[in-house]
PDB file of C-alpha atoms in Angstrom:
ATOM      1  CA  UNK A   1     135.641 162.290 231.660  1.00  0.00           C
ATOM      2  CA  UNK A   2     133.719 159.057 232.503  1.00  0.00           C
ATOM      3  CA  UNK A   3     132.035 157.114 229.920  1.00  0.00           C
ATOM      4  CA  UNK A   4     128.786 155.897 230.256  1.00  0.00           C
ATOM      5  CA  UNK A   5     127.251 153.442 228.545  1.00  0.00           C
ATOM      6  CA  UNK A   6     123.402 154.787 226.975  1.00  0.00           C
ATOM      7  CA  UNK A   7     120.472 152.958 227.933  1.00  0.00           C
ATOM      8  CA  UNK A   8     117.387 152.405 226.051  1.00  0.00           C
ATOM      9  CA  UNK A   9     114.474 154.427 227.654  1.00  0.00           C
ATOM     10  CA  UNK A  10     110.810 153.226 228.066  1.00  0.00           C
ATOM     11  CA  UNK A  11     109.643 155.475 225.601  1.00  0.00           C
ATOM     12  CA  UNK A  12     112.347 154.310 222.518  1.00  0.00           C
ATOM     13  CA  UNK A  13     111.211 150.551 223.378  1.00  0.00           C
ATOM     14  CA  UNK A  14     107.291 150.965 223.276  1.00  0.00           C
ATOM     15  CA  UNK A  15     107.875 151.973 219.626  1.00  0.00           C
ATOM     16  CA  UNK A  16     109.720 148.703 218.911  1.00  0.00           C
ATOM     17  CA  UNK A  17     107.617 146.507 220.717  1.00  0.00           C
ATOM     18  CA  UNK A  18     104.506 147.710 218.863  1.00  0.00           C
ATOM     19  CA  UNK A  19     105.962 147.182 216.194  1.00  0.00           C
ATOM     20  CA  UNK A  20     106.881 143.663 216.728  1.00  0.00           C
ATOM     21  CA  UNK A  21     103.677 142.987 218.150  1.00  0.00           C
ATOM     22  CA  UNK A  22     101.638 144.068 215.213  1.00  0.00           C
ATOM     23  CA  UNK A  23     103.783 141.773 212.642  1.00  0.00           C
ATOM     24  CA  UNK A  24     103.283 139.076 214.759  1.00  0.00           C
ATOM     25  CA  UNK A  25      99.318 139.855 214.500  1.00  0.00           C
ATOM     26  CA  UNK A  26      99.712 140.241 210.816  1.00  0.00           C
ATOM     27  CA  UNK A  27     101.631 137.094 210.474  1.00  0.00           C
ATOM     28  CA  UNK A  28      98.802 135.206 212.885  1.00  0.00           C
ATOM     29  CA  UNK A  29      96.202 136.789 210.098  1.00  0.00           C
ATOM     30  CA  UNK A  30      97.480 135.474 207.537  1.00  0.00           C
ATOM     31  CA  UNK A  31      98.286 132.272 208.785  1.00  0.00           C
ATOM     32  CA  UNK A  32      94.420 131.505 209.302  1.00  0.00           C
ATOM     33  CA  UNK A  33      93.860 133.323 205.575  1.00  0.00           C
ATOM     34  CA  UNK A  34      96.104 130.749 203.991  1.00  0.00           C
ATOM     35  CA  UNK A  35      94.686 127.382 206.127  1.00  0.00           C
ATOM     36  CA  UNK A  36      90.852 128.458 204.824  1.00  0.00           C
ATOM     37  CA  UNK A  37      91.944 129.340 201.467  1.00  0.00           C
ATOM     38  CA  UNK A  38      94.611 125.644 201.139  1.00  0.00           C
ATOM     39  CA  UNK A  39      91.911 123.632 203.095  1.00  0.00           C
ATOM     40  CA  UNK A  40      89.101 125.017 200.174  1.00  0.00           C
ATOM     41  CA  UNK A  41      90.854 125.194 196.838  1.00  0.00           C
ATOM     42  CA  UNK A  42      93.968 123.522 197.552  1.00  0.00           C
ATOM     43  CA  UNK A  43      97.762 124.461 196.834  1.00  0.00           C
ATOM     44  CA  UNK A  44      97.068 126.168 193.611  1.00  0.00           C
ATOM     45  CA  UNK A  45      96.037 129.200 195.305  1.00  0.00           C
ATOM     46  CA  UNK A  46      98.810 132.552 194.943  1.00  0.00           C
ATOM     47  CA  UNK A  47      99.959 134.955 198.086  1.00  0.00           C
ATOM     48  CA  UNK A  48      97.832 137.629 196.205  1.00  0.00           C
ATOM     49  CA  UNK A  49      95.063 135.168 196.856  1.00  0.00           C
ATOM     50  CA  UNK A  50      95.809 134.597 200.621  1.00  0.00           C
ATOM     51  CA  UNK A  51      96.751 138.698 201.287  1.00  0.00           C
ATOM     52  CA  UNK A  52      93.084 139.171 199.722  1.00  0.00           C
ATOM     53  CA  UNK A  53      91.563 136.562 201.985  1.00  0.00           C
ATOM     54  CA  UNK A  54      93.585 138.071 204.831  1.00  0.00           C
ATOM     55  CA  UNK A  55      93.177 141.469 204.091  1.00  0.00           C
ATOM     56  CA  UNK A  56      96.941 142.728 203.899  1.00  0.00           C
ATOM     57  CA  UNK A  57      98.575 143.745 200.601  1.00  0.00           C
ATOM     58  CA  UNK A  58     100.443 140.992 199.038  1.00  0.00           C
ATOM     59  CA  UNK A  59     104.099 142.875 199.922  1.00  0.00           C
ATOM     60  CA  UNK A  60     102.643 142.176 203.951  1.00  0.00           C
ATOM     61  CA  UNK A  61     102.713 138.415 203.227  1.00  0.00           C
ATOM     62  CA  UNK A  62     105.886 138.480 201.139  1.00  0.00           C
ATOM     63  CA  UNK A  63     107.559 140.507 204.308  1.00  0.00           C
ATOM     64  CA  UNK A  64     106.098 137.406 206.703  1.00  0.00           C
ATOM     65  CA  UNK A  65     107.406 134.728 205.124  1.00  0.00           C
ATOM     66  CA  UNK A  66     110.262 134.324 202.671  1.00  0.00           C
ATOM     67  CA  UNK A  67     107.455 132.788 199.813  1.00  0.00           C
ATOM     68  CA  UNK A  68     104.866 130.641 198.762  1.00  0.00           C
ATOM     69  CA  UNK A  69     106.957 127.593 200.314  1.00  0.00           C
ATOM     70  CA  UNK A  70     107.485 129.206 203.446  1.00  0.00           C
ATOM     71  CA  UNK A  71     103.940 129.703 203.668  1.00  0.00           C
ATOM     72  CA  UNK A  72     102.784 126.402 203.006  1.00  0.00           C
ATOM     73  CA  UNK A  73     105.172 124.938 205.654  1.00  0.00           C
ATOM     74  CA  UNK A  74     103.697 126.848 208.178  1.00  0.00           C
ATOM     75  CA  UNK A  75     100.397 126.453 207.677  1.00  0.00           C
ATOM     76  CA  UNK A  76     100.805 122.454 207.535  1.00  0.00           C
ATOM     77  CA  UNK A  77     103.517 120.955 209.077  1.00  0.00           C
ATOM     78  CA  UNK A  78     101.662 120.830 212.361  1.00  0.00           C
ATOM     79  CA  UNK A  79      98.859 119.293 210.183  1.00  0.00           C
ATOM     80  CA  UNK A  80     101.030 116.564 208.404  1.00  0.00           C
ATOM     81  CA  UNK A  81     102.253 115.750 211.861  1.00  0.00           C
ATOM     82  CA  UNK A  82      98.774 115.392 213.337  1.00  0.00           C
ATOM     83  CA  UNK A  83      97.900 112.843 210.573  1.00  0.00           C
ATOM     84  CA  UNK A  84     101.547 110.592 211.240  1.00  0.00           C
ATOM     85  CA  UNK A  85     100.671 111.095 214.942  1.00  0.00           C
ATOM     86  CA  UNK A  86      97.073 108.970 213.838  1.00  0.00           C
ATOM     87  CA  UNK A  87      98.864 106.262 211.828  1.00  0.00           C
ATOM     88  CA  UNK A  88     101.430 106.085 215.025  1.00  0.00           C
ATOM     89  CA  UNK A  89      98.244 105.672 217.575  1.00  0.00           C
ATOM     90  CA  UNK A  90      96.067 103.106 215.342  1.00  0.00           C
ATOM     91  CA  UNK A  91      99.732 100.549 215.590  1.00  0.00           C
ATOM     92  CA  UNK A  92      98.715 100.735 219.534  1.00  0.00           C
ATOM     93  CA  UNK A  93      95.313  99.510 219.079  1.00  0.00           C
ATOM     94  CA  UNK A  94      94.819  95.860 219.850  1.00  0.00           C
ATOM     95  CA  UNK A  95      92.929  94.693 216.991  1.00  0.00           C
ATOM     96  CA  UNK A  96      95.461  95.106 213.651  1.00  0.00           C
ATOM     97  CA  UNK A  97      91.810  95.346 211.201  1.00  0.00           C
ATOM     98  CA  UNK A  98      90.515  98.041 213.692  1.00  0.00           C
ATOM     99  CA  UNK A  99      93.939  99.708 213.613  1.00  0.00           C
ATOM    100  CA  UNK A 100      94.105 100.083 210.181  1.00  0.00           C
ATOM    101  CA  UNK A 101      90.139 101.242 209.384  1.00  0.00           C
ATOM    102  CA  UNK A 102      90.943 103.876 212.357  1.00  0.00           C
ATOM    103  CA  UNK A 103      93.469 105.308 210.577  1.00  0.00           C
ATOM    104  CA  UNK A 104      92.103 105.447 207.122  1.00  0.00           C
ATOM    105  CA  UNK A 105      88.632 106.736 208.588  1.00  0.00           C
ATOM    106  CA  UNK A 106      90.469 109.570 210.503  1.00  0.00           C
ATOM    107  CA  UNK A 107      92.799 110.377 207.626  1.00  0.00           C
ATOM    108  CA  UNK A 108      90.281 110.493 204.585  1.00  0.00           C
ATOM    109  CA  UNK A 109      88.273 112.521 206.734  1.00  0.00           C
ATOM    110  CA  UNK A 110      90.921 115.029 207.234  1.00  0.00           C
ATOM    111  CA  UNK A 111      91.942 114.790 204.056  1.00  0.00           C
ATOM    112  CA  UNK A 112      87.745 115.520 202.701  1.00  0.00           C
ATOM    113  CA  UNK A 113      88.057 118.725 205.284  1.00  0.00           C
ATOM    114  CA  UNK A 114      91.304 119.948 203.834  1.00  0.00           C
ATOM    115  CA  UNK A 115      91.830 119.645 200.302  1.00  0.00           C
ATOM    116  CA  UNK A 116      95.467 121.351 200.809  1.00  0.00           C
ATOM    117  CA  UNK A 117      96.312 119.192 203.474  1.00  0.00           C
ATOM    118  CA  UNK A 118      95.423 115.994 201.308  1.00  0.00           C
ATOM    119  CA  UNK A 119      97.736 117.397 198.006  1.00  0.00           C
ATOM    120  CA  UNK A 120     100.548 118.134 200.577  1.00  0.00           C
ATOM    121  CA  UNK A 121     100.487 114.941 201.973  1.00  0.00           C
ATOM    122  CA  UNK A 122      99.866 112.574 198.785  1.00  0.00           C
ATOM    123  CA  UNK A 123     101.576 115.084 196.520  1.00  0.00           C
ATOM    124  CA  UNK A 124     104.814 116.887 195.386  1.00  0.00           C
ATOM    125  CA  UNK A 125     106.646 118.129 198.001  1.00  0.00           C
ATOM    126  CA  UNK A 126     109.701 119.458 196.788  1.00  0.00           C
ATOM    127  CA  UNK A 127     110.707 122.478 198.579  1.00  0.00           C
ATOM    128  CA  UNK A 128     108.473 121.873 201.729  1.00  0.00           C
ATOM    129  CA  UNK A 129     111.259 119.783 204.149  1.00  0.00           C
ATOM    130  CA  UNK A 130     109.465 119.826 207.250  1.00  0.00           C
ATOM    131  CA  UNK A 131     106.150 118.597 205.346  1.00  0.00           C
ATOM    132  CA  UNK A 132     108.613 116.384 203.147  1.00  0.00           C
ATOM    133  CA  UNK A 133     109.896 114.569 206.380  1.00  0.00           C
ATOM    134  CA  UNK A 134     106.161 114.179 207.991  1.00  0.00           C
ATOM    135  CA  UNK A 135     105.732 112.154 205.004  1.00  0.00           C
ATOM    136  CA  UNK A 136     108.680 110.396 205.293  1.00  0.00           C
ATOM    137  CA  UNK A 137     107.283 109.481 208.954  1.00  0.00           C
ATOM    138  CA  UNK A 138     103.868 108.741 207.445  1.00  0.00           C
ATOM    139  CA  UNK A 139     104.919 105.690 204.812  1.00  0.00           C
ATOM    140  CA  UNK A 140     106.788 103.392 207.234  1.00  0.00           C
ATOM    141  CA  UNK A 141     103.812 103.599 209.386  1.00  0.00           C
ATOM    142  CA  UNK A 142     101.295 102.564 207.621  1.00  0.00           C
ATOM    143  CA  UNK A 143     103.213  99.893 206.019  1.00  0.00           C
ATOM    144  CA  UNK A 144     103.587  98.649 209.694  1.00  0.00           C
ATOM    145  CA  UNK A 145      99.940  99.045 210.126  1.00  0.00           C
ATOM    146  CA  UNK A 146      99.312  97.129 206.625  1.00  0.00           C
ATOM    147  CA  UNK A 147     101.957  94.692 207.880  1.00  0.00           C
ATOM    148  CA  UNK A 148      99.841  93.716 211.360  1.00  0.00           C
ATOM    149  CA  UNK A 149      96.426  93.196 209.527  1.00  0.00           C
ATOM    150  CA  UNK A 150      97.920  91.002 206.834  1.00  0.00           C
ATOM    151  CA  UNK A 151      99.650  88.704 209.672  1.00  0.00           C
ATOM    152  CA  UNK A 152      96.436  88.717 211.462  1.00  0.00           C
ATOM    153  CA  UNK A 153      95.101  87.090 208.440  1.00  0.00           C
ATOM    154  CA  UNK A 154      92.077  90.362 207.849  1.00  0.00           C
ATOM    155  CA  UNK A 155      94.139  92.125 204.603  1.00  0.00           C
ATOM    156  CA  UNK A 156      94.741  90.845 201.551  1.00  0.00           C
ATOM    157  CA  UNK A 157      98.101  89.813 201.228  1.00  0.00           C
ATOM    158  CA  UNK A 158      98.697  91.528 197.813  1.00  0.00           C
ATOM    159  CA  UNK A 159      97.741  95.195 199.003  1.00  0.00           C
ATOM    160  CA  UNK A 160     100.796  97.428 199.341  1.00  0.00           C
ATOM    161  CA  UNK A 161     101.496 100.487 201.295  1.00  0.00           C
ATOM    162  CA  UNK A 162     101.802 102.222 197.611  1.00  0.00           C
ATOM    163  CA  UNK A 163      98.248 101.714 197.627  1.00  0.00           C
ATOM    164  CA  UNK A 164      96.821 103.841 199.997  1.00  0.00           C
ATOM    165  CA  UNK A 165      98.124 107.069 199.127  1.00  0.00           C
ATOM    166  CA  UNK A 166      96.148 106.189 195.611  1.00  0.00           C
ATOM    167  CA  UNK A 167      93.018 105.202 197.196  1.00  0.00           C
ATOM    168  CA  UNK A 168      92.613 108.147 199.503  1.00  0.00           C
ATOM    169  CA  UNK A 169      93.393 110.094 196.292  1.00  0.00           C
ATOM    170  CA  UNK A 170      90.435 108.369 194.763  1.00  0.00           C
ATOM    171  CA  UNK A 171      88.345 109.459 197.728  1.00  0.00           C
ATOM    172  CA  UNK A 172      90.009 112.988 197.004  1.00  0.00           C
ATOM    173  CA  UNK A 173      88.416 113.261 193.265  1.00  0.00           C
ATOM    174  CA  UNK A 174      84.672 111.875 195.184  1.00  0.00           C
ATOM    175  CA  UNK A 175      84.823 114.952 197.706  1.00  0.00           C
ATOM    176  CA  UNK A 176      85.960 117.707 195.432  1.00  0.00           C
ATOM    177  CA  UNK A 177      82.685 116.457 193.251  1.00  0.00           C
ATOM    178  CA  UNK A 178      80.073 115.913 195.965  1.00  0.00           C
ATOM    179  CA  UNK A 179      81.077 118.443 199.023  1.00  0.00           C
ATOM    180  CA  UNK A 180      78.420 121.235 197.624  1.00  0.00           C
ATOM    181  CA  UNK A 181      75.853 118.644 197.292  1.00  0.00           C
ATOM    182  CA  UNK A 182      76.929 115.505 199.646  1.00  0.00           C
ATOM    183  CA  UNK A 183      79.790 116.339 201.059  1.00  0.00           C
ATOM    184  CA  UNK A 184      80.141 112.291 202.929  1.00  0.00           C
ATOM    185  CA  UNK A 185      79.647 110.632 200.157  1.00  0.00           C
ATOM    186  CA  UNK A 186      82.965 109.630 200.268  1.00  0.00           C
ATOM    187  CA  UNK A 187      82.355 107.111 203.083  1.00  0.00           C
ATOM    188  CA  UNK A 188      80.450 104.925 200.889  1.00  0.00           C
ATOM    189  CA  UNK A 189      83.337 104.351 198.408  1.00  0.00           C
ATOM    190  CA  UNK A 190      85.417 104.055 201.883  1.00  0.00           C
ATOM    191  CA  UNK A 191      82.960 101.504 202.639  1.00  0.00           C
ATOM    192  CA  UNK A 192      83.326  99.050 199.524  1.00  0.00           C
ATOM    193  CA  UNK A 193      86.726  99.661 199.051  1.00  0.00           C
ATOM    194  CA  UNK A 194      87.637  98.164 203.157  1.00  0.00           C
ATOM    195  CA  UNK A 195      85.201  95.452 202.001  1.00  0.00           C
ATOM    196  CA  UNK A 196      87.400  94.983 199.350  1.00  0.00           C
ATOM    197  CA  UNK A 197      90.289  94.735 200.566  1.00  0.00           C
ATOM    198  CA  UNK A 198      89.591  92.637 203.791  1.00  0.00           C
ATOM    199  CA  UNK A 199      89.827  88.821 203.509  1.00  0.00           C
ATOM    200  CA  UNK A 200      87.783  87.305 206.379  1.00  0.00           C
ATOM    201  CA  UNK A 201      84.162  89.216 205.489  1.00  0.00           C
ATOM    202  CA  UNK A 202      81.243  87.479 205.653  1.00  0.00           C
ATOM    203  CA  UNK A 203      78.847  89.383 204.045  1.00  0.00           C
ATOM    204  CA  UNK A 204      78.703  93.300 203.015  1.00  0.00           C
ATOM    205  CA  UNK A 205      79.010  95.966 205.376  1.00  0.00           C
ATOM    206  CA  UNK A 206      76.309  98.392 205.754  1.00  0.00           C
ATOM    207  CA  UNK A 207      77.392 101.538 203.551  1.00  0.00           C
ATOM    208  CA  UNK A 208      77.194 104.816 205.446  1.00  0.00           C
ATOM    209  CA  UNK A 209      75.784 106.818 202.951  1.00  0.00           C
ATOM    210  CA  UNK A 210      72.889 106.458 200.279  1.00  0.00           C
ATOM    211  CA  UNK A 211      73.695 106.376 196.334  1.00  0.00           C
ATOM    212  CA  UNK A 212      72.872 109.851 194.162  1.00  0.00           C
ATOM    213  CA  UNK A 213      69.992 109.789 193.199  1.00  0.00           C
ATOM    214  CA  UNK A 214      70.302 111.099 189.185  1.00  0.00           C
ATOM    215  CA  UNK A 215      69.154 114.579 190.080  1.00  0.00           C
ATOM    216  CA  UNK A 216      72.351 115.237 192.280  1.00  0.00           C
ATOM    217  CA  UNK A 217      74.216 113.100 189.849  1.00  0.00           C
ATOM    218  CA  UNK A 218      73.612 115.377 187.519  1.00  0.00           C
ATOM    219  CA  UNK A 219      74.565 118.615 189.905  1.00  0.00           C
ATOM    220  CA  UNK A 220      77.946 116.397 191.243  1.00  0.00           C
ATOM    221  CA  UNK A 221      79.269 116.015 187.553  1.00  0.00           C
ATOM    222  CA  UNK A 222      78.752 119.491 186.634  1.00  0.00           C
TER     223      UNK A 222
END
């Protein structure tokens, strides 16, 4: 008696690859639940709060990805790599000043679009390796890019790489006030604090954005 060896038909695969194809859909879904959800209210959001969003039950998310951690990896590495990839482009620009405003222009306003991105980036990452080493990527640059302008003679010479990650938290605490009413306004505290910390100005910059008026004072402060 031979032996054959079975095959799998057409009909046993379509099952299988229907099924594979609708996780992967469910997995996309939730994906772009979770980066609206981070990017709005930050990392203090739960998977019941992203399986809402995304309209799965919570056991779909939990069957995606292994937890919250998981999650937040996959929603942001490519992010956190997108902002080192800026610091790494503003070291190629010619002028070290122009280098360094560059970056912190494209970063805060990243950081104002995405309030998850910002806390994963200038926050605790424990548990989050692949967002843990972005960051790791992220420091030595812009020291370099502190480094240049301070040899050009345009920085201060006492401003450390420790302090950016503070100011652009700063700028954090001015959009999560404003961005009902003004959501910019953090460009004119951007404004005065690169006046601040350049050494060669001769007079103020132009800010980019007006002052609150006390009405919308009073409606930011609420």
């Amino acid at each position: 008696m031979s032996n054959r060896t079975a095959s799998t038909t057409p009909s046993e695969n379509a099952p299988a690859r229907a099924l594979r194809a609708d996780a992967e859909r469910n997995r996309q879904r939730i994906i772009a639940a979770a980066q609206e959800v981070f990017a709005e209210r930050g990392l203090d959001v739960t998977l019941d709060d992203v399986a809402h969003h995304a309209g799965v039950g919570v056991g779909t998310v939990y069957r995606r990805f292994g937890g919250r951690e998981e999650l937040v990896e996959a929603v942001f590495e490519d992010e956190a790599l997108r902002v080192v990839a800026l610091a790494e482009q503003a070291l190629a620009h010619e002028d070290p000043w122009d280098g360094l405003v560059e970056y912190f222009l494209a970063a805060a306003q990243r950081f104002a679009d995405n309030r998850g991105l910002r806390e994963v980036l200038l926050g605790h990452v424990d548990g989050r390796p692949r967002v843990a080493a972005a960051r790791e990527r992220l420091m030595p640059a812009v020291g370099a890019l502190i480094a240049r302008a301070q040899q050009d003679g345009r920085l201060r010479d006492d401003i450390e790489r420790t302090d950016f990650p503070l100011i652009q938290i700063m700028l954090g605490a001015v959009t999560q006030y404003s961005r009902i009413i003004t959501p910019d306004l953090w460009k004119r505290y951007l404004t005065l604090i690169l006046d601040g910390i350049r050494r060669d100005r001769g007079g103020p910059s132009p800010l980019p954005h007006r002052a609150l008026d006390l009405d919308e004072f009073a409606q930011t402060m609420k």
